[in-house]
Coordinates of C-alpha atoms and ligand atoms in Angstrom, one line a residue:
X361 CA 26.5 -37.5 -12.2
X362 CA 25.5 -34.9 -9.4
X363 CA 27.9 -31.8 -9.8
X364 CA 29.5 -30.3 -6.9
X365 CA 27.3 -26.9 -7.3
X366 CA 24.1 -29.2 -7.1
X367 CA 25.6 -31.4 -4.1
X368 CA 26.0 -28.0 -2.3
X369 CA 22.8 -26.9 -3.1
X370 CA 20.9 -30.2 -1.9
X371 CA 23.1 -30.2 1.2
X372 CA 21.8 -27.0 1.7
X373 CA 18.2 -28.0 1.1
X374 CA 18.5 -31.1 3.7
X375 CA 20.4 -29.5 6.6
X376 CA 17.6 -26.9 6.0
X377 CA 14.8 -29.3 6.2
X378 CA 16.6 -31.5 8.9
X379 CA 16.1 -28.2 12.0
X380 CA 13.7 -28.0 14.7
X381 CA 12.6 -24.7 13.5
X382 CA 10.5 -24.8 10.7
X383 CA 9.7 -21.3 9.4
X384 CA 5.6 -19.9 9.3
X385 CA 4.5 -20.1 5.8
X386 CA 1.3 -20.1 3.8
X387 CA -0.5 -23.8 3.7
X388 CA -1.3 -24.1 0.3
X389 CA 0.5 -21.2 -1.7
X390 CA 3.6 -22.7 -2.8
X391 CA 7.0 -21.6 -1.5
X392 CA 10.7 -22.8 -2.1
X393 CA 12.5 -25.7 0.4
X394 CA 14.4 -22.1 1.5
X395 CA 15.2 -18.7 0.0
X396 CA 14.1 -17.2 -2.8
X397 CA 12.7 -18.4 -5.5
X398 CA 10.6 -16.4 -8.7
X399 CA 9.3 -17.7 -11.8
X400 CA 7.5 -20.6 -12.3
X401 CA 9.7 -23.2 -14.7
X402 CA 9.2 -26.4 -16.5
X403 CA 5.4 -26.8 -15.2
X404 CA 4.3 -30.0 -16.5
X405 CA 2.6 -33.3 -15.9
X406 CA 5.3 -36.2 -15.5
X407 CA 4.6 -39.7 -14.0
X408 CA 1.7 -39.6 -11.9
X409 CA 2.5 -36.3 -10.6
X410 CA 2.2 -32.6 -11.6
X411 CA 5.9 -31.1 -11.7
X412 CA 6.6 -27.4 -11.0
X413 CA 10.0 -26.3 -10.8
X414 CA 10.9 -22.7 -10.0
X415 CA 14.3 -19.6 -10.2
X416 CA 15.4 -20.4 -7.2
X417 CA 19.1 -19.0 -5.0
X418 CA 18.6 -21.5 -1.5
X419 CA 21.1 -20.0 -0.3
X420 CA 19.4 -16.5 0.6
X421 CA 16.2 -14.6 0.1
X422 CA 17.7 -12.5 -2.6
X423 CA 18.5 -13.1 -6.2
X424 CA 21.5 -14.5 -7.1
X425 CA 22.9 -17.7 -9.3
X426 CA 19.9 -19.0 -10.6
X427 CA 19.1 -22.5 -9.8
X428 CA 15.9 -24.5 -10.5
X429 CA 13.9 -25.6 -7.4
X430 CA 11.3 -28.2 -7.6
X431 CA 8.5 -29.5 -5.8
X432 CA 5.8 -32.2 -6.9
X433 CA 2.3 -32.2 -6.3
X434 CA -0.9 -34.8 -6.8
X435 CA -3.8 -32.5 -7.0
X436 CA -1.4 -28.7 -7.4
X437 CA -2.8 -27.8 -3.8
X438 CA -0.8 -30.1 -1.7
X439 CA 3.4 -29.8 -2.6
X440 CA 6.1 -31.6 -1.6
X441 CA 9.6 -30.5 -1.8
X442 CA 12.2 -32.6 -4.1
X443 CA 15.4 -31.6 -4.2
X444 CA 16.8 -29.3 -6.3
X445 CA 17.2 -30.0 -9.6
X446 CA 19.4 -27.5 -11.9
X447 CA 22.7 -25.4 -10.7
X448 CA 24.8 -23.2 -12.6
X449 CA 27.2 -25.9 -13.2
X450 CA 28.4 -25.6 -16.5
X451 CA 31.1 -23.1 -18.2
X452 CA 27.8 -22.4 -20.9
X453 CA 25.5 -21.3 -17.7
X454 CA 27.8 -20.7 -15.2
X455 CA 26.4 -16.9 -14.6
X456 CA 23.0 -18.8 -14.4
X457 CA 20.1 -21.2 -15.1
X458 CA 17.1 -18.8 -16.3
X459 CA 13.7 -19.2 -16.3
X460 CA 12.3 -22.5 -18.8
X461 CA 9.7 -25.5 -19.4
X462 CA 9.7 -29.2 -18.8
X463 CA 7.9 -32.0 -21.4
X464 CA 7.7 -35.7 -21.1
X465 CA 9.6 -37.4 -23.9
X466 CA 8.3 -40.4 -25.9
X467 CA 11.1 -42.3 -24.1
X468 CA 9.6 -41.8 -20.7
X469 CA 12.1 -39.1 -19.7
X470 CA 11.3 -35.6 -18.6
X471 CA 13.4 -32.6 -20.6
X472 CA 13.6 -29.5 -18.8
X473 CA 14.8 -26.9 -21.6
X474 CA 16.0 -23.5 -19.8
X475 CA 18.1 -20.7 -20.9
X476 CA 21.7 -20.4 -19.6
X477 CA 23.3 -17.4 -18.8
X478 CA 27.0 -17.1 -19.6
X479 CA 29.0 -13.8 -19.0
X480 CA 32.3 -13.2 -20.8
X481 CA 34.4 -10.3 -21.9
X482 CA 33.9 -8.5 -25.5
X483 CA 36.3 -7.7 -28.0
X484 CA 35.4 -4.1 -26.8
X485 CA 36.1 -4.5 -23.0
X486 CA 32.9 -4.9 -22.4
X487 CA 31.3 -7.5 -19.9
X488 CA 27.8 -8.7 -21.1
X489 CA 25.7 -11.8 -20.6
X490 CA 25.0 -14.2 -23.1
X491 CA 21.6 -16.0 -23.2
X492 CA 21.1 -19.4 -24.9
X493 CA 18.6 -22.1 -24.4
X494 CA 19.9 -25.2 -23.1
X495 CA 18.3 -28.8 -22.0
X496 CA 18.8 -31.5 -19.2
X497 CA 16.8 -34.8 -19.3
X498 CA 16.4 -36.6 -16.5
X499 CA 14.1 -39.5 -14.8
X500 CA 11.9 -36.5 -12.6
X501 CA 14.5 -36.1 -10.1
X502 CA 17.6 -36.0 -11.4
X503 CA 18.7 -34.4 -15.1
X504 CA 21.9 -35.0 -17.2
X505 CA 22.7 -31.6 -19.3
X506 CA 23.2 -32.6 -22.6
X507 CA 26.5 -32.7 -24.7
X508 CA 25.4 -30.5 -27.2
X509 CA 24.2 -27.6 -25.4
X510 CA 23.5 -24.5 -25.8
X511 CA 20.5 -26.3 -28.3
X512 CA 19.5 -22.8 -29.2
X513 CA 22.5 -20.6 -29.1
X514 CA 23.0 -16.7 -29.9
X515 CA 23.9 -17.6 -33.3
X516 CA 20.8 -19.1 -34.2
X517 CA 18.9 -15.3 -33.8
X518 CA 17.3 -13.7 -36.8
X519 CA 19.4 -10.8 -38.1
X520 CA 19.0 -8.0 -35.8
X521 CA 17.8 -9.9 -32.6
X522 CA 19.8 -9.0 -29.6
X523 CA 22.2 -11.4 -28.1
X524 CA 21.3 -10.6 -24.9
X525 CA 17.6 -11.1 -24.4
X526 CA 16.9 -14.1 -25.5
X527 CA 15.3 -16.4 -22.8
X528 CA 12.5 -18.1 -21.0
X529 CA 12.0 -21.2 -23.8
X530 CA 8.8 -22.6 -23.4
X531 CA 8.1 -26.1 -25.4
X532 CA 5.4 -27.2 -26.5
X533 CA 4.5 -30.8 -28.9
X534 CA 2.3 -30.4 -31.9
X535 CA 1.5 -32.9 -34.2
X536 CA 4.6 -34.8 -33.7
X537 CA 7.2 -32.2 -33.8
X538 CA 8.6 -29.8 -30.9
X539 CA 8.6 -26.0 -31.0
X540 CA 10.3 -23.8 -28.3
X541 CA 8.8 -20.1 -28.1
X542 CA 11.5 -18.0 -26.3
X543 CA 11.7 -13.9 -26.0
X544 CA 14.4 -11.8 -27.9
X545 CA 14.4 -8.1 -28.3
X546 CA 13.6 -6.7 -31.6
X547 CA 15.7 -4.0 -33.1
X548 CA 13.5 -1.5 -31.5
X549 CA 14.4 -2.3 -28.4
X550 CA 10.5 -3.9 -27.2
X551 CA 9.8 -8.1 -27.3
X552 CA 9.3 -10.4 -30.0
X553 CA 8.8 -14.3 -29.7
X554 CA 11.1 -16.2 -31.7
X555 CA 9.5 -19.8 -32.6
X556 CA 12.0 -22.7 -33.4
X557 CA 10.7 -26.1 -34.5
X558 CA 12.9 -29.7 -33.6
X559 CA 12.1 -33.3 -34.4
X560 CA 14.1 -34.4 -31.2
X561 CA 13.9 -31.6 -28.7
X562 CA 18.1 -31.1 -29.5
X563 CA 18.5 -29.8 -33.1
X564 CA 17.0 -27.1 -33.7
X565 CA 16.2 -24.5 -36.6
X566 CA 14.2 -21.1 -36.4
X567 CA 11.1 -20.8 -38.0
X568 CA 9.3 -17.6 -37.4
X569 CA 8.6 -14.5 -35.3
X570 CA 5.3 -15.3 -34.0
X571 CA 4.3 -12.0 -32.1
X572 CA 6.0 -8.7 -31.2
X573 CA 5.7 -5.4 -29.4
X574 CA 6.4 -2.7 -31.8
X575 CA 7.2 -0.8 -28.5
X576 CA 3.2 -0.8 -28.0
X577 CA 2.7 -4.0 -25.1
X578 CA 5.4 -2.7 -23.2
X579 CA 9.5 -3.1 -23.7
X580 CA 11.0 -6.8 -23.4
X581 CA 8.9 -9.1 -23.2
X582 CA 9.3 -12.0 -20.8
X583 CA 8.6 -15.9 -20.1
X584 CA 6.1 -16.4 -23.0
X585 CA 3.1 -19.1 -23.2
X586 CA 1.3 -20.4 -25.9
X587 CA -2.3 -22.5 -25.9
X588 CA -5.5 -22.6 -27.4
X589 CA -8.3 -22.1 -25.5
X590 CA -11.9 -22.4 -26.1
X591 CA -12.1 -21.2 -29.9
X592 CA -9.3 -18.4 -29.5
X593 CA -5.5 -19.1 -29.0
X594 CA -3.6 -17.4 -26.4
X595 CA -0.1 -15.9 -25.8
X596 CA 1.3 -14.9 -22.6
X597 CA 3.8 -12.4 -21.9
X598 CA 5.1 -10.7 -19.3
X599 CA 6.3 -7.0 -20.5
X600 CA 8.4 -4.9 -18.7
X601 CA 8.2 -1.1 -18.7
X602 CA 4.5 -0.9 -19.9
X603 CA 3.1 2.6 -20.2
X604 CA 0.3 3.2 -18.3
X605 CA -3.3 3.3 -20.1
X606 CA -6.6 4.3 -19.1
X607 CA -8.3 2.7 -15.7
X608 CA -6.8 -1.2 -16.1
X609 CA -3.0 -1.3 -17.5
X610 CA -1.0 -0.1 -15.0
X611 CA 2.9 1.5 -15.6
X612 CA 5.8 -0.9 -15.1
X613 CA 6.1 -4.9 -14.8
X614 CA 2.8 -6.3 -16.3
X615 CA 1.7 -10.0 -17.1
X616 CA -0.9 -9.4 -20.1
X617 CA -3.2 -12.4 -22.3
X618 CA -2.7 -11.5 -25.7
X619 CA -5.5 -13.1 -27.5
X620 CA -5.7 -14.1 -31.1
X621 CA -6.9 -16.5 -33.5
X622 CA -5.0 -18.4 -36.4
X623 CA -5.4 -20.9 -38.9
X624 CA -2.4 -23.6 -38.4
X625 CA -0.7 -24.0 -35.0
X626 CA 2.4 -21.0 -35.1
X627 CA -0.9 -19.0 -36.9
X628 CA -1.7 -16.0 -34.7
X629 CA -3.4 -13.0 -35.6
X630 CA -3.4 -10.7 -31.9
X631 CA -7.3 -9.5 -31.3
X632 CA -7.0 -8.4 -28.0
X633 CA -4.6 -7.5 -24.9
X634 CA -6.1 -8.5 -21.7
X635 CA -4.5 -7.8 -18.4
X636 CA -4.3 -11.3 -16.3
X637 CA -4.4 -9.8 -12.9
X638 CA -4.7 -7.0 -11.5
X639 CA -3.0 -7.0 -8.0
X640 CA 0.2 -5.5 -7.3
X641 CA 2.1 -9.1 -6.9
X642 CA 1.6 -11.1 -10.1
X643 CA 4.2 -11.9 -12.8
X644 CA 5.5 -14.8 -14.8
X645 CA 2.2 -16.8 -15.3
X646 CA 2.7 -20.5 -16.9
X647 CA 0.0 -22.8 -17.2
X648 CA -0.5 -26.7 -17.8
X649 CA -3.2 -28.7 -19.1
X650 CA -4.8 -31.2 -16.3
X651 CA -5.3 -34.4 -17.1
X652 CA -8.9 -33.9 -17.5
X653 CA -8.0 -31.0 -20.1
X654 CA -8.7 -28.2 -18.0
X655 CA -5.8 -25.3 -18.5
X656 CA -4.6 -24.3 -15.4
X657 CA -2.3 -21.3 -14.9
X658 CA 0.1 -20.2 -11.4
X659 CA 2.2 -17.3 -11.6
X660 CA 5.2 -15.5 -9.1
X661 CA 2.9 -13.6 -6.7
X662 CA 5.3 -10.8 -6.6
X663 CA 6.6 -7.7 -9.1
X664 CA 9.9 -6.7 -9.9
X665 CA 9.1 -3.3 -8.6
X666 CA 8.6 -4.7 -4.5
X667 CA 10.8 -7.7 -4.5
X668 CA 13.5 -5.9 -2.1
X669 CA 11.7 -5.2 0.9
X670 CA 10.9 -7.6 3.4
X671 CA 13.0 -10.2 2.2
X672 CA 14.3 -11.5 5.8
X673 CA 11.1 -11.8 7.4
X674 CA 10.8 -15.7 6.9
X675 CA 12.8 -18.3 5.7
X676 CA 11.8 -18.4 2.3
X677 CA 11.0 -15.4 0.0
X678 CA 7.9 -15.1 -1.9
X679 CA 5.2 -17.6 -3.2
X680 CA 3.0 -19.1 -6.4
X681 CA -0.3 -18.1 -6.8
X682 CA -2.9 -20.6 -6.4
X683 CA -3.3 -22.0 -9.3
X684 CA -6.2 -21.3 -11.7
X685 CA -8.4 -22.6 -14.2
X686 CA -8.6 -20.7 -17.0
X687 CA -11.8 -20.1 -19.8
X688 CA -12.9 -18.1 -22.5
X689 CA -16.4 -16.2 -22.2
X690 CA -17.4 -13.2 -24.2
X691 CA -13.8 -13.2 -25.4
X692 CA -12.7 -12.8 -21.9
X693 CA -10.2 -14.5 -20.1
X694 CA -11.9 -15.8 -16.5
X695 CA -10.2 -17.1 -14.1
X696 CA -11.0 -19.2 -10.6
X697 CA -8.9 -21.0 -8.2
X698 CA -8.7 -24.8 -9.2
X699 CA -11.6 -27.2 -7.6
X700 CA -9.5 -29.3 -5.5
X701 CA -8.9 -25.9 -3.3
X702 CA -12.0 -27.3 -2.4
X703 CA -11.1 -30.7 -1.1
X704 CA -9.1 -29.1 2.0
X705 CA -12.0 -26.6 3.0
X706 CA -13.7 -26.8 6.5
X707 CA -16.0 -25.0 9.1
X708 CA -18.4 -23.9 6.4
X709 CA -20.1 -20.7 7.7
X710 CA -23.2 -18.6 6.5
X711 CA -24.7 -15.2 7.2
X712 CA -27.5 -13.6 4.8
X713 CA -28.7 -10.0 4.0
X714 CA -26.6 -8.6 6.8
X715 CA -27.5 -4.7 6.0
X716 CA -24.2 -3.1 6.2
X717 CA -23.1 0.5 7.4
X718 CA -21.0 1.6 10.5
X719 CA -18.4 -0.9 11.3
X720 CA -18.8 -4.0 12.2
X721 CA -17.7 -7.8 12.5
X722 CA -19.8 -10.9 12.5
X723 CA -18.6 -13.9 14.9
X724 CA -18.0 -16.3 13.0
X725 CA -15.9 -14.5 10.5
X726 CA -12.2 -14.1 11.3
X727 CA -8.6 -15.9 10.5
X728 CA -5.9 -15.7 8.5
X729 CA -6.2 -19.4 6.2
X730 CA -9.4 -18.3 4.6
X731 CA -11.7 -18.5 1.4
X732 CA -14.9 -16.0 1.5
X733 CA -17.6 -16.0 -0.9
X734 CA -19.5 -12.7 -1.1
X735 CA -22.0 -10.5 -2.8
X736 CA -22.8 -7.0 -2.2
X737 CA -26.5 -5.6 -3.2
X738 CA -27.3 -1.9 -3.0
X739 CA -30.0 -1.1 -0.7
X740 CA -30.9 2.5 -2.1
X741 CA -28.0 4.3 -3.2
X742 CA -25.0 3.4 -4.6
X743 CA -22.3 2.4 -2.2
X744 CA -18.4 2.8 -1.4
X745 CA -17.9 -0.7 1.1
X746 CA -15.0 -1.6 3.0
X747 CA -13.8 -4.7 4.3
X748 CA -11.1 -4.9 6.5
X749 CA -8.9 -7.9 6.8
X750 CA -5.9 -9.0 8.7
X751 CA -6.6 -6.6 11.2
X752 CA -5.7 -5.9 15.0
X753 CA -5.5 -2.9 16.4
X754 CA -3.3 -1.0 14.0
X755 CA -2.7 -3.2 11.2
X756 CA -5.7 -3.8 8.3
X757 CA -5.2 -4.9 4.5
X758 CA -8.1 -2.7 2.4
X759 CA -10.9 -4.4 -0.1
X760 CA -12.8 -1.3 -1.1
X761 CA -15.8 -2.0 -3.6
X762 CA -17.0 1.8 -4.8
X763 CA -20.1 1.4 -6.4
X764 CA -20.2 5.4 -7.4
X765 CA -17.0 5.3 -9.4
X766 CA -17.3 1.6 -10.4
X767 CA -14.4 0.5 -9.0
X768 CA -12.5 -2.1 -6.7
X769 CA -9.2 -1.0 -4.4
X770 CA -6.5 -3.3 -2.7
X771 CA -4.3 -1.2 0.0
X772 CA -1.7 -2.6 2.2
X773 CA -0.4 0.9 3.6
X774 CA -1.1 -0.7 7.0
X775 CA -0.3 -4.5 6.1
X776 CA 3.5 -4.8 7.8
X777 CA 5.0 -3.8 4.6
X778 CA 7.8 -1.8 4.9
X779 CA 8.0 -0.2 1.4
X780 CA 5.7 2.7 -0.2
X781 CA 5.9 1.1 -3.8
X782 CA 2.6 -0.5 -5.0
X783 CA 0.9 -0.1 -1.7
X784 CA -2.5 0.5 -3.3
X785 CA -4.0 -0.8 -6.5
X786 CA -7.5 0.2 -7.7
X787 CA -9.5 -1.1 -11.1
X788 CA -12.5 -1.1 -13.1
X789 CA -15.3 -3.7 -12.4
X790 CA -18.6 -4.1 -13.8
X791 CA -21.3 -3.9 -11.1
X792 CA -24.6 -5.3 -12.1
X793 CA -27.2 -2.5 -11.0
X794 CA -25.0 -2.4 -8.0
X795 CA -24.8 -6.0 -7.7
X796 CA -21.1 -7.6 -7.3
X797 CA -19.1 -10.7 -6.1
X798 CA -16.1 -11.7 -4.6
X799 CA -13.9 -14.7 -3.5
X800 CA -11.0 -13.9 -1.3
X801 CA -8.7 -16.3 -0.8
X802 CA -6.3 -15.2 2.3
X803 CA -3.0 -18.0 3.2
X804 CA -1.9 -16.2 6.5
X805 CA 0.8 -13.8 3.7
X806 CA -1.8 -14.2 0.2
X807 CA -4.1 -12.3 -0.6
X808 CA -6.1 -12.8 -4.0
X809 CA -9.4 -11.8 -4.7
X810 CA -11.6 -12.9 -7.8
X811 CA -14.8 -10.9 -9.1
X812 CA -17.6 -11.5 -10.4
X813 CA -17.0 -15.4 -10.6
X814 CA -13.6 -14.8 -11.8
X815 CA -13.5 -12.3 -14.9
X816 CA -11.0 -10.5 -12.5
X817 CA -8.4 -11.6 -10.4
X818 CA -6.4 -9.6 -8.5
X819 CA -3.2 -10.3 -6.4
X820 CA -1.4 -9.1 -3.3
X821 CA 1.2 -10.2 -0.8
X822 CA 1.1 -8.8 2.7
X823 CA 3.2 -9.0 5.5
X824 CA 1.2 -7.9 8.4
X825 CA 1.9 -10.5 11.4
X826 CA -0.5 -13.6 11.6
X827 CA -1.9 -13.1 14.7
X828 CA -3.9 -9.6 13.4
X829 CA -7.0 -12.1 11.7
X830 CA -9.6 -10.3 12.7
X831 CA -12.3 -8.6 9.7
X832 CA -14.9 -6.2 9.7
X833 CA -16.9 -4.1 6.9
X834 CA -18.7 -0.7 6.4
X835 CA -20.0 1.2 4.2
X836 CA -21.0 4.8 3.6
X837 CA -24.6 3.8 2.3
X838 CA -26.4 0.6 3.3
X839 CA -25.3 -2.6 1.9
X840 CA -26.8 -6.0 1.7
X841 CA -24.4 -8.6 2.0
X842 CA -24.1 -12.4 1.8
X843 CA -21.3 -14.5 3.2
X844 CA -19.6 -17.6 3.5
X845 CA -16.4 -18.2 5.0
X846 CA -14.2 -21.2 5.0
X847 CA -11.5 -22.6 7.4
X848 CA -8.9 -25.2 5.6
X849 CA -7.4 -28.3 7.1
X850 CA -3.9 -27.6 9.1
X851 CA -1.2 -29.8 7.7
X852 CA -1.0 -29.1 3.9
X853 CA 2.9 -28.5 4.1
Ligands
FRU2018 C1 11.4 -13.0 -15.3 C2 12.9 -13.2 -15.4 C3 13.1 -14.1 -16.7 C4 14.5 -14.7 -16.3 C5 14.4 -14.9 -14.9 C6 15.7 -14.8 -14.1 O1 11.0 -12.8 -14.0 O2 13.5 -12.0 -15.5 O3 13.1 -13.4 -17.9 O4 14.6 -15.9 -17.0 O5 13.5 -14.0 -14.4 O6 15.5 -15.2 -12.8

């Protein structure tokens, strides 16, 4: 049965899809049918076809009732839209359908489990929302909420838990049974992940904390992920209010790997903190594994901090990352867009040791739907180089590599965007006797750039209109540089 808050929200969706207009958006980055959407949810591998669903509110480009979006995709690069496939329909998540995961049951059926929001009145006066994890099974389109819900509610906590951050279930099937990792705060006011085991996916019972802040990884933590990778296991978490530390963790909304190792599955013993990105527009990362067992990871390409500026620029606000493959070397996390980017790429150009200095372009090298390869060499002395992209006579999106100070800067100060917050981002990057390269992925409003075959990422969103493609570089002290660009096919939406 399709409620009439679902009904509304697909006949939104279709009268949407059925205009002449259709809105400019990036090719391959995915973005909601329309409005806004953030988190991914319930990212999973269901028929024959990779399933991402998303927080979603069609109904403008600003947060509001949370719905679940979803789109469906064959190879994660090329998405099509289904309709939309959770609303706040229920007196249990009336105030909203949070953020959640999706797994294939042994009956053929896909469970998405989600946290539902429910606000109500206190015995004190007070109004507060309530957080409880709820699920809806369905045949990959549609999804019946279940009877029982809330599966996991507020009473289910561990003494002293707050009852009202508790959210973002992620399941997960191990060795026959289910276990659903969800954030709560701790009495000291920072995250903990709460594990609770099920043999059905509907009746549940705690079992343990599995990792916590102790105020040090930042305050709450949010939308939590759990894997092994290589010989390590890994927990993601996305803290907010992180304090600030050294040259790499920056203040405020932060998306960190938290990597550990562990005897039996809910073992973890936390080695290392790692950030996963450092752009300003990253948050939210889930990951998947492909059916060739690679473990592939997309996040919201946006922060907290930026999210209201620009909104009504296009019909749809913000986008996914590209989505990444993720391995372990040196007890680091590297990361590089999935190969079947690949499969789309065109116009294959080359240039080699171009010296670099004053400003310049190169013919071929221009556009706006773009992937560049690119290594920088010192000639003599150590070098600050800039590139310049989406440029036209005032507008130009800043890669700085600083050789000197060892460093790499994003800046969008001149990129369309209309806010000051988070306009520049600079980090630490290892430069091999100044040696260094980069991939930069641009999709007409994407930026992301991955060094040093991917042992950074970083990730920014720019507004700058489409027709400013052009790109040059410079540097104070001679570069040598080797490029290759890439056009991709039109037509991936
Ligand atoms: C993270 C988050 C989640 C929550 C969702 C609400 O970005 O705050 O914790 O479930 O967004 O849309």
């Amino acid at each position: 049965m399709i409620s009439k808050k679902l009904q509304e929200a697909r006949d939104y969706e279709n009268n949407y899809l059925a205009k002449d207009k259709k809105d400019i958006r990036p090719l391959f980055h995915l973005t909601g049918t329309v409005g806004w959407i953030n988190d991914p949810n319930g990212f999973s591998r269901f028929g024959d076809k990779y399933h991402l669903f998303y927080q979603y509110h069609p109904y403008n480009n600003h947060w509001g009732p949370m719905h679940w979006g979803h789109s469906t995709s064959e190879d994660l690069i090329k998405w099509e839209y289904l309709p939309c496939a959770l609303a706040p329909d229920e007196e249990y998540d009336k105030d909203g359908c949070f953020s959640g995961s999706a797994i294939e049951l042994d009956d053929g059926k896909l469970l998405l489990m989600y946290t539902s929001v429910l606000r109500r009145e206190d015995s004190d006066g007070e109004i507060r929302d309530y957080q409880q994890q709820s699920v809806a099974i369905g045949d990959g389109v549609n999804f019946e909420k279940v009877s029982s819900n809330p599966v996991i509610s507020t009473d289910m906590i561990p003494a002293g838990g707050d009852r009202h951050d508790f959210r973002d279930p992620k399941i997960i099937k191990y060795d026959g049974k289910y276990y659903c990792f969800a954030i709560n705060r701790h009495p000291d006011g920072s995250g903990q992940i709460l594990v609770y085991e099920s043999d059905d996916a509907i009746t549940w019972s705690f079992n343990k904390v599995l990792d916590r802040s102790d105020n040090q990884v930042g305050r709450i933590w949010e939308c939590p992920d759990y894997f092994a990778l290589d010989d390590k296991k890994v927990l993601i978490v996305s803290p907010q209010e992180t304090e600030g530390k050294g040259d790499n963790i920056f203040p405020g909304f932060n998306n960190f790997f938290l990597i550990g190792e562990g005897e039996g599955f809910l073992d973890f013993d936390r080695q290392t903190v790692l950030p996963i990105d450092f752009g300003p527009d990253f948050y939210a990362a889930q990951t998947i594994e492909t059916v060739d067992g690679r473990r592939v990871m997309i996040a919201w390409m946006q922060n907290w901090e930026t999210v209201n500026c620009g909104n009504d620029l296009h019909d749809y606000y913000s986008t996914m990352t590209l989505p990444r493959k993720l391995e372990i070397k040196d007890g680091h996390v590297y990361q590089q867009p999935i190969k079947e980017l690949d499969n789309y790429r065109i116009n294959e150009v080359t240039y080699n040791c171009i010296h670099v200095q004053e400003e310049q372009s190169l013919d071929e090298i221009s556009g706006r739907i773009i992937d560049i390869s690119l290594s920088l060499k010192k000639l003599e002395s150590d070098y600050c180089f800039t590139m310049k992209l989406a440029k036209d006579d005032v507008h130009e999106t800043l890669i700085k590599v600083d050789s000197k100070r060892g460093t790499i800067k994003l800046d969008r100060t001149n990129s369309g965007v209309r806010n000051s917050s988070l306009s520049e981002r600079e980090f630490s990057v290892d430069f091999m006797d100044g040696t260094i390269e980069l991939r930069i992925i641009i999709d007409r409003f994407t930026l992301e750039v991955f060094v040093n075959e991917g042992k950074q990422a970083a990730s920014m969103k720019i507004d700058t209109d489409i027709a400013a493609d052009k790109i040059t570089f410079m540097s104070d002290e001679t570069v040598v540089m080797d490029i290759t660009k890439y056009d991709f096919e039109e037509g991936l939406f």
